[in-house]
Short mmCIF file of C-alpha atoms and ligand atoms in Angstrom, two decimals:
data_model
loop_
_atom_site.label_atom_id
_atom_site.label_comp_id
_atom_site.label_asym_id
_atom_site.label_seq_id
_atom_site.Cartn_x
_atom_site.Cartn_y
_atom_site.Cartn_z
CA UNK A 26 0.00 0.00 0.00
CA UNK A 27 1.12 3.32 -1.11
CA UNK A 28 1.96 5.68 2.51
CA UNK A 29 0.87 9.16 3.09
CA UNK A 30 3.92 11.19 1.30
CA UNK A 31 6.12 13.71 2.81
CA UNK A 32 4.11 16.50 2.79
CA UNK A 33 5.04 20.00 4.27
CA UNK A 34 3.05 22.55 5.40
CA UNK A 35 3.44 25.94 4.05
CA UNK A 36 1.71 28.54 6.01
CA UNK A 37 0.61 30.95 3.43
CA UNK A 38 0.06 28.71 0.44
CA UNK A 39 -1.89 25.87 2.64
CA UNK A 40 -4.02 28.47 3.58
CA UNK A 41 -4.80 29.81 0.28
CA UNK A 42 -5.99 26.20 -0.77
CA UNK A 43 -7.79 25.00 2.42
CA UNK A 44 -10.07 28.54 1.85
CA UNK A 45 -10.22 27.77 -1.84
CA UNK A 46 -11.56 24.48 -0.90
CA UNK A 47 -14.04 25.46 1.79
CA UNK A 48 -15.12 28.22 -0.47
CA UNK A 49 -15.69 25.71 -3.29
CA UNK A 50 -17.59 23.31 -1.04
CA UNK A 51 -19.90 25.99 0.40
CA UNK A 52 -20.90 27.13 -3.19
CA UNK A 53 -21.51 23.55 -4.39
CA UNK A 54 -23.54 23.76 -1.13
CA UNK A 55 -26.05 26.54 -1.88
CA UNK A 56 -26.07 26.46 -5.79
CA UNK A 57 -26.75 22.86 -5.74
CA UNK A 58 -25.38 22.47 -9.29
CA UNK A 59 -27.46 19.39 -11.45
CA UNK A 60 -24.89 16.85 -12.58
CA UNK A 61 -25.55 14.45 -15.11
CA UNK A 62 -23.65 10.93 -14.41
CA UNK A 63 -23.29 8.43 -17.22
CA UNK A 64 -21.42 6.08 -15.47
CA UNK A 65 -21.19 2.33 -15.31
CA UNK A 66 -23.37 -0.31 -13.08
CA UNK A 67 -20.97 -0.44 -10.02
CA UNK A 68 -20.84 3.20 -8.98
CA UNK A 69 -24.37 4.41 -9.19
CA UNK A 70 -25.12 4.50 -5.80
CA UNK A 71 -22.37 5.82 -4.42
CA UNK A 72 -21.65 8.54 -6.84
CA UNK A 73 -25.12 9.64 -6.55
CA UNK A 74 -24.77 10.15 -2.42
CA UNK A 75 -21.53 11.69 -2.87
CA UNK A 76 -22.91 13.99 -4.98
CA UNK A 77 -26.16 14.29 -2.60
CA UNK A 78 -23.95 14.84 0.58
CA UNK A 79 -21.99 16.97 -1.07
CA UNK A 80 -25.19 19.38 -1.61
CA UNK A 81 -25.12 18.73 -5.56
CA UNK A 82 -28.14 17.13 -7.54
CA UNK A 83 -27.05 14.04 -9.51
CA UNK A 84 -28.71 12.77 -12.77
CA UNK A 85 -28.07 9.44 -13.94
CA UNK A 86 -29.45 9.70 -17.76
CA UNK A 87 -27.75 7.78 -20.46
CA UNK A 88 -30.74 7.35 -22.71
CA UNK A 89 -28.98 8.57 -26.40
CA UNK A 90 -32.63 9.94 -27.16
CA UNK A 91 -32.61 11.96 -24.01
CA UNK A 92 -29.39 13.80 -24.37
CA UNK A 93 -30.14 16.68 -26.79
CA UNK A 94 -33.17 17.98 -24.99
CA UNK A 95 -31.53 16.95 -21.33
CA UNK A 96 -27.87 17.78 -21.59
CA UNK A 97 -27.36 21.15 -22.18
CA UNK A 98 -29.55 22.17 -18.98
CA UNK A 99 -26.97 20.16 -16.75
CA UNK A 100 -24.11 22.30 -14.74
CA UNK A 101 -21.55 19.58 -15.45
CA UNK A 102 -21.79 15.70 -17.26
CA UNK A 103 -19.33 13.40 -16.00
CA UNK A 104 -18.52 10.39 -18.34
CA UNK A 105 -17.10 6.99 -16.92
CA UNK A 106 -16.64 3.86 -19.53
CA UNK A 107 -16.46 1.74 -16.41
CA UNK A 108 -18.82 -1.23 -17.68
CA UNK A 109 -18.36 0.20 -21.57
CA UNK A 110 -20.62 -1.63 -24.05
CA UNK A 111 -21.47 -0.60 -27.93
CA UNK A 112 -24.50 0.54 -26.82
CA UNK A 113 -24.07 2.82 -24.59
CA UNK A 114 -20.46 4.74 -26.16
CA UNK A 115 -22.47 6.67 -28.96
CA UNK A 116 -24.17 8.33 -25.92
CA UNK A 117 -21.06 9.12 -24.18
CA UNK A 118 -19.81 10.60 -27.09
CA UNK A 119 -22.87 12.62 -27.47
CA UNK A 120 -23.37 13.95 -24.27
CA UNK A 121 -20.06 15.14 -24.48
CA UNK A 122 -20.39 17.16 -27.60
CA UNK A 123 -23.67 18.39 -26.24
CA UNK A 124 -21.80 19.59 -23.28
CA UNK A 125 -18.77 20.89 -25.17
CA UNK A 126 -21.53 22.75 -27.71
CA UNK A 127 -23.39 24.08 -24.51
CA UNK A 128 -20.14 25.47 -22.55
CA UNK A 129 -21.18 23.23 -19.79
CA UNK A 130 -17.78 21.53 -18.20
CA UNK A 131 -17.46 17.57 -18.63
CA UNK A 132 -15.18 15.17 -16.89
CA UNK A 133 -13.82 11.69 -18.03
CA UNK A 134 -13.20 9.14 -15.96
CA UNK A 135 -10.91 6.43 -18.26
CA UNK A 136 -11.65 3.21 -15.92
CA UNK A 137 -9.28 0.53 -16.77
CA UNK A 138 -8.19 2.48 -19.67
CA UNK A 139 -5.51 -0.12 -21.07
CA UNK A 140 -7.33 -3.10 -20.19
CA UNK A 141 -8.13 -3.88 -23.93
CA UNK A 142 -7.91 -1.79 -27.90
CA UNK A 143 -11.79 -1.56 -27.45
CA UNK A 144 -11.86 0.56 -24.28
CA UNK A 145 -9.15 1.85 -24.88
CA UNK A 146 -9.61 3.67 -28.71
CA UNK A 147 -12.96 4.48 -26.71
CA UNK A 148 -10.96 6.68 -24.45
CA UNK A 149 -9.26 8.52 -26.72
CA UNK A 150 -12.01 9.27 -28.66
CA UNK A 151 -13.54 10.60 -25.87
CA UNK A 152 -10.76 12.37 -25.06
CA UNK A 153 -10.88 14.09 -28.36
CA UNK A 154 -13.82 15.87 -27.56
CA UNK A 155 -12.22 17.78 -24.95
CA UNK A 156 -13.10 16.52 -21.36
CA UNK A 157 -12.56 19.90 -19.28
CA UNK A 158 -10.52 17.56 -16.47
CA UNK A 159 -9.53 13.57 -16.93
CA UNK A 160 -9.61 12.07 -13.58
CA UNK A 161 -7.93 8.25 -14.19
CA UNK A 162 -5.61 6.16 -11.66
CA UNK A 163 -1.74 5.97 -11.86
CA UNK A 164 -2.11 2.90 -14.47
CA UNK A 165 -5.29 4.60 -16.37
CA UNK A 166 -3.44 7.83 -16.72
CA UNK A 167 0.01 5.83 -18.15
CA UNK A 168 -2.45 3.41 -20.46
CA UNK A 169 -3.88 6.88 -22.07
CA UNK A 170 -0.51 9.14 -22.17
CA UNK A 171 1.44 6.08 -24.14
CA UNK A 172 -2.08 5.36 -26.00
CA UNK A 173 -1.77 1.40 -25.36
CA UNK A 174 -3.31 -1.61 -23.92
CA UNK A 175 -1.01 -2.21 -21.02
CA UNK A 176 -0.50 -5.53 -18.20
CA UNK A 177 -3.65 -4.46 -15.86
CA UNK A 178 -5.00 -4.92 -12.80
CA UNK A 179 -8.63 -4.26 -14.37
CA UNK A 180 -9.79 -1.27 -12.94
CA UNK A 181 -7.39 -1.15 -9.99
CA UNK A 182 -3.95 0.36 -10.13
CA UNK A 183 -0.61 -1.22 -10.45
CA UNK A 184 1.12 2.15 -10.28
CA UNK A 185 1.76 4.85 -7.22
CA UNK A 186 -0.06 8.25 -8.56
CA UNK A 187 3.42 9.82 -8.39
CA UNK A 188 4.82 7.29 -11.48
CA UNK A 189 2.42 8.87 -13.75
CA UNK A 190 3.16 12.73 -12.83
CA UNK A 191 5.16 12.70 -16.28
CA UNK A 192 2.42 10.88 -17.90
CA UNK A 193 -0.12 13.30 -16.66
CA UNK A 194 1.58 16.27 -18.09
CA UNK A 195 2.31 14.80 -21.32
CA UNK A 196 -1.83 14.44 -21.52
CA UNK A 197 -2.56 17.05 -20.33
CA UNK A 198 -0.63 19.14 -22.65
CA UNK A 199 -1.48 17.09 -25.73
CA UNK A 200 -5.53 17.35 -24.66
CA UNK A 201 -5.71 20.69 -23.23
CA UNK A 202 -7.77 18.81 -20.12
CA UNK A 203 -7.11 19.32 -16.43
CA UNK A 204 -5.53 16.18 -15.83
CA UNK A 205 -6.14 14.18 -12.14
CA UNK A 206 -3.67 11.13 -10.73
CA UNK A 207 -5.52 9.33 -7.68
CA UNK A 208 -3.87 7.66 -4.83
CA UNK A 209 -2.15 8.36 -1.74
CA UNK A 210 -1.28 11.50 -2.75
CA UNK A 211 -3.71 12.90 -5.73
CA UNK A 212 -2.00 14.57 -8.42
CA UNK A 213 -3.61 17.42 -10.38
CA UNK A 214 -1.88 19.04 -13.45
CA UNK A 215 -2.34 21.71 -16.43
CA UNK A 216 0.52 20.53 -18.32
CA UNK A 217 2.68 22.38 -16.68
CA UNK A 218 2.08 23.35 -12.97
CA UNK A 219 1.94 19.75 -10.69
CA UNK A 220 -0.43 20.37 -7.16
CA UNK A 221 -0.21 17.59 -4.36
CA UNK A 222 -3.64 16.59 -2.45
CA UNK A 223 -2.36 15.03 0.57
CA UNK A 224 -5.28 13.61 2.19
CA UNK A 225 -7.89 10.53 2.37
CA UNK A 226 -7.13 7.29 3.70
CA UNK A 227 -6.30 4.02 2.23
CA UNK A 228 -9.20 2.20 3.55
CA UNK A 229 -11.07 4.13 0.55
CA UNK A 230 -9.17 1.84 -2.01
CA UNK A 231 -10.86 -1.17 -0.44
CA UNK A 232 -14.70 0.48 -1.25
CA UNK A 233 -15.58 0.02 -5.37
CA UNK A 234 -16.92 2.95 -6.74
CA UNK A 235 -14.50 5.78 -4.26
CA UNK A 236 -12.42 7.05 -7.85
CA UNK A 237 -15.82 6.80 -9.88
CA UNK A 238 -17.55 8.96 -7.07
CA UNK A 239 -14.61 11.26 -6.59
CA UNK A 240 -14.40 12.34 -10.25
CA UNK A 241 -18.36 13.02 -10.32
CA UNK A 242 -17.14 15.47 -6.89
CA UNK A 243 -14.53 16.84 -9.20
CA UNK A 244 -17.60 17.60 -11.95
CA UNK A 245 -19.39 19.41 -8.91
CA UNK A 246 -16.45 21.97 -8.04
CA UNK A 247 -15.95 22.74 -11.42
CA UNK A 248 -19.18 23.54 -12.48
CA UNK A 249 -19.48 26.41 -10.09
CA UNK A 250 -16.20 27.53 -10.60
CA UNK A 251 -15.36 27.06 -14.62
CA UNK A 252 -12.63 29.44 -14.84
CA UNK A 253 -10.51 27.77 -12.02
CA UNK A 254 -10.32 24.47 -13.36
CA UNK A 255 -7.05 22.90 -11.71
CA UNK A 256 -8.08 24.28 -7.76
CA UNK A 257 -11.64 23.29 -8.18
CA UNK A 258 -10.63 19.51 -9.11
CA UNK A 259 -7.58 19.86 -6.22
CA UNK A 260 -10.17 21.06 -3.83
CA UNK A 261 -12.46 18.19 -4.83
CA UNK A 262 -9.76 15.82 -4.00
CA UNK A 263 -9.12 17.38 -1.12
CA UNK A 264 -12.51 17.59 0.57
CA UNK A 265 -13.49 13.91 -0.51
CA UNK A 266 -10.16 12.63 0.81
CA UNK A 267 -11.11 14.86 4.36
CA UNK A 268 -14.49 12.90 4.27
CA UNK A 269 -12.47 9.38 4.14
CA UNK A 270 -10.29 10.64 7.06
CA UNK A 271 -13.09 11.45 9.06
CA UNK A 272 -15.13 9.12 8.24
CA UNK A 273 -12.33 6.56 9.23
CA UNK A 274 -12.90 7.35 12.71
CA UNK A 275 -15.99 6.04 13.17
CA UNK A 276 -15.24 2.97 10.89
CA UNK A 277 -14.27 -0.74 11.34
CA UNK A 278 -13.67 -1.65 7.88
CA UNK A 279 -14.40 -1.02 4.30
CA UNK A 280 -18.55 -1.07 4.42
CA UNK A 281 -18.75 1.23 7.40
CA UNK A 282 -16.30 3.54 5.94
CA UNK A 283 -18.92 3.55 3.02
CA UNK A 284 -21.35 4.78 5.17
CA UNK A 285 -19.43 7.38 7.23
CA UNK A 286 -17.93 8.97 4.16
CA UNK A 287 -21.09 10.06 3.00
CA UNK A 288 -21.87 11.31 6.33
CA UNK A 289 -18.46 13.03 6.77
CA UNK A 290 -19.02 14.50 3.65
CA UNK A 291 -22.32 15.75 4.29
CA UNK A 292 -21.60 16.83 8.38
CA UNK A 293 -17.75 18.91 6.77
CA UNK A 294 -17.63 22.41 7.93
CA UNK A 295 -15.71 24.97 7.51
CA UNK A 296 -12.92 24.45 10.69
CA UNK A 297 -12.46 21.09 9.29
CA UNK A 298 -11.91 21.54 5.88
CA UNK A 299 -9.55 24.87 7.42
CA UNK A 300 -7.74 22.53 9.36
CA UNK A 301 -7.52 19.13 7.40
CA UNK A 302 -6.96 20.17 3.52
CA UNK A 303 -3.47 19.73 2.44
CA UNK A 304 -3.00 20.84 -1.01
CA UNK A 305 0.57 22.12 -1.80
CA UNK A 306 2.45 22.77 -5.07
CA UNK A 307 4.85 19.78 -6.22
CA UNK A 308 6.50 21.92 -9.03
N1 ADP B 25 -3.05 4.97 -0.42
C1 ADP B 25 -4.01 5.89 -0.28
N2 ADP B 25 -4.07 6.70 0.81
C2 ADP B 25 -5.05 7.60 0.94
N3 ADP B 25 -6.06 7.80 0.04
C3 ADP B 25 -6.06 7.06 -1.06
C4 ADP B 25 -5.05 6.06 -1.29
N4 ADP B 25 -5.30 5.47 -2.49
C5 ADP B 25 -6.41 6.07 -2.98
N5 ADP B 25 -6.88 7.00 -2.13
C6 ADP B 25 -8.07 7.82 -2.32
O1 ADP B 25 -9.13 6.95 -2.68
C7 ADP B 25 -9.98 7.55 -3.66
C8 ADP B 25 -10.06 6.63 -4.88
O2 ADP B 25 -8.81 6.67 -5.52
P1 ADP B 25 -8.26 5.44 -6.37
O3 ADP B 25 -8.39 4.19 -5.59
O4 ADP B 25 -6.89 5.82 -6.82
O5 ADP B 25 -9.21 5.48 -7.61
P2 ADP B 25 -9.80 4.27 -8.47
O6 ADP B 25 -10.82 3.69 -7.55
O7 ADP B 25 -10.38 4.90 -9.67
O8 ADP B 25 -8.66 3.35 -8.74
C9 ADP B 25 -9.38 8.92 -3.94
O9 ADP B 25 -10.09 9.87 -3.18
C10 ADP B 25 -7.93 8.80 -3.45
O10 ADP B 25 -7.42 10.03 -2.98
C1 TZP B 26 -15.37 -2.91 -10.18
C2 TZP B 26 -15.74 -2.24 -11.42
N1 TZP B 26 -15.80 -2.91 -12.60
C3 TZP B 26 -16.15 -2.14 -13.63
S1 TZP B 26 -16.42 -0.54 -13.19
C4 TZP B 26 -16.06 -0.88 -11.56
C5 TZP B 26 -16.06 0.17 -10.51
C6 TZP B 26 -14.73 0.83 -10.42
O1 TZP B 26 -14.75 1.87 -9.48
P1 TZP B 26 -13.45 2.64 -9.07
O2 TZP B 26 -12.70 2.95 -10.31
O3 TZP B 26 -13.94 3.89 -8.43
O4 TZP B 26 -12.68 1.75 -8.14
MG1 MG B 27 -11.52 4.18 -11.13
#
């Protein structure tokens, strides 16, 4: 199991992000921003209470015939090919052009990205039309920078976050999207600048769904704040990763932790997230 990395506090720049974060939260909080989710069978549920607790309104539509009246009233769409099948990638792709047409934000979630040519060319076309952030883990992010079907662990990663901080800028630069590394430290990048989120717990990797749910949080953040792309997904990973820490007091194992996330998540104030966020530059 990856440990927590050697993070170190830097008074004036920690509390720059731990405000941005709280700020982000409490504005997700009373604008309640309506989220469309197509995402696969697994993560439902949870992605839909994180986005509840979180004070956001979640959608699950994938219907193709729905998107062009439905889609361009959503805040954000977040797209995850986590159980991909032919029929439902020619709504992905729509909903994403819909979004991209409408100004609306979308994120991609790549699940098991290099698992096989199918899922994968499905990935890259999707990343074609311009996901405004690409949240993946270490191995997704790799299996989309090199553009190949890779040795994989399915939808689990093989690789610390930090091996794919190269990776991450390379697709982030070649796709103009925010892109996001998950693990024990989360990774955000432009392309260029490299921020460290420094908290959560790694009790979350033992609950399916936590990266799925995270990157329909990272939708959430971004939609009320479009023209801060990289802090709104940092502060994202931030405040769901404060929600596993807390919640990790009250939990004995992976299915309580379930439950006391989304009740962490919900109960977070404002001295918390002051006191817990740990966001910090890494270049
Ligand atoms: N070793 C770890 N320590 C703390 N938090 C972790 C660790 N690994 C993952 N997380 C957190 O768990 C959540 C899911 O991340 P991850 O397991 O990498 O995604 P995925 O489920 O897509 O593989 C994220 O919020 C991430 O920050
Ligand atoms: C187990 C599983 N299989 C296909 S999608 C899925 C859920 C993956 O969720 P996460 O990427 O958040 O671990
Ligand atoms: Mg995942």
């Amino acid at each position: 199991m990856e440990s927590k990395s050697n993070y170190k506090e830097e008074e004036p720049e920690a509390t720059m992000w731990s405000q941005k974060a709280w700020a982000l939260l409490s504005t997700v909080r009373s604008q309640s921003p309506l989220i469309q989710c197509i995402t696969n069978f697994v993560s439902m549920d949870l992605m839909a209470n994180t986005l509840l607790s979180a004070g956001a309104s979640p959608a699950m539509l994938h219907t193709l015939e729905e998107l062009t009246d439905f889609t361009p009233q959503v805040h954000a769409l977040c797209v995850n090919v986590g159980t991909l099948s032919t029929g439902w990638l020619p709504a992905m792709k729509l909903a994403a052009e819909l979004a991209l047409k409408s100004g609306k934000p979308w994120v991609l979630d790549p699940v098991a990205a290099g698992a096989s040519g199918f899922r994968l060319k499905a990935c890259l076309e999707l990343v074609d039309l311009k996901p405004t952030v690409i949240r993946g883990n270490g191995s997704e992010i790799i299996a989309l920078a090199k553009a190949s079907v890779e040795p994989t662990k399915g939808v689990d990663s093989s690789h610390k976050s930090t091996d794919a901080i190269e990776s991450a800028k390379s697709l982030a630069q070649a796709s103009g999207a925010i892109v996001a590394v998950s693990g024990a430290v989360d990774i955000v990048t432009d392309g260029n600048r490299v921020v460290g989120a420094h908290n959560g717990v790694a009790m979350m990797t033992k609950i399916t769904a936590t990266g799925c749910s995270v990157t329909a949080l990272i939708a959430a953040f971004v939609s009320v704040d479009q023209s801060h792309v990289l802090e709104a997904t940092a502060s994202a990973l931030s405040v769901f990763g404060i929600a596993g820490e807390m919640g990790m007091k009250m939990a004995n194992g992976p299915a309580s932790l379930r439950m006391h996330l989304i009740d962490s998540l919900y109960g977070i104030d404002e001295a918390c997230v002051l006191s817990h966020a740990k966001i910090t530059s890494l270049s």
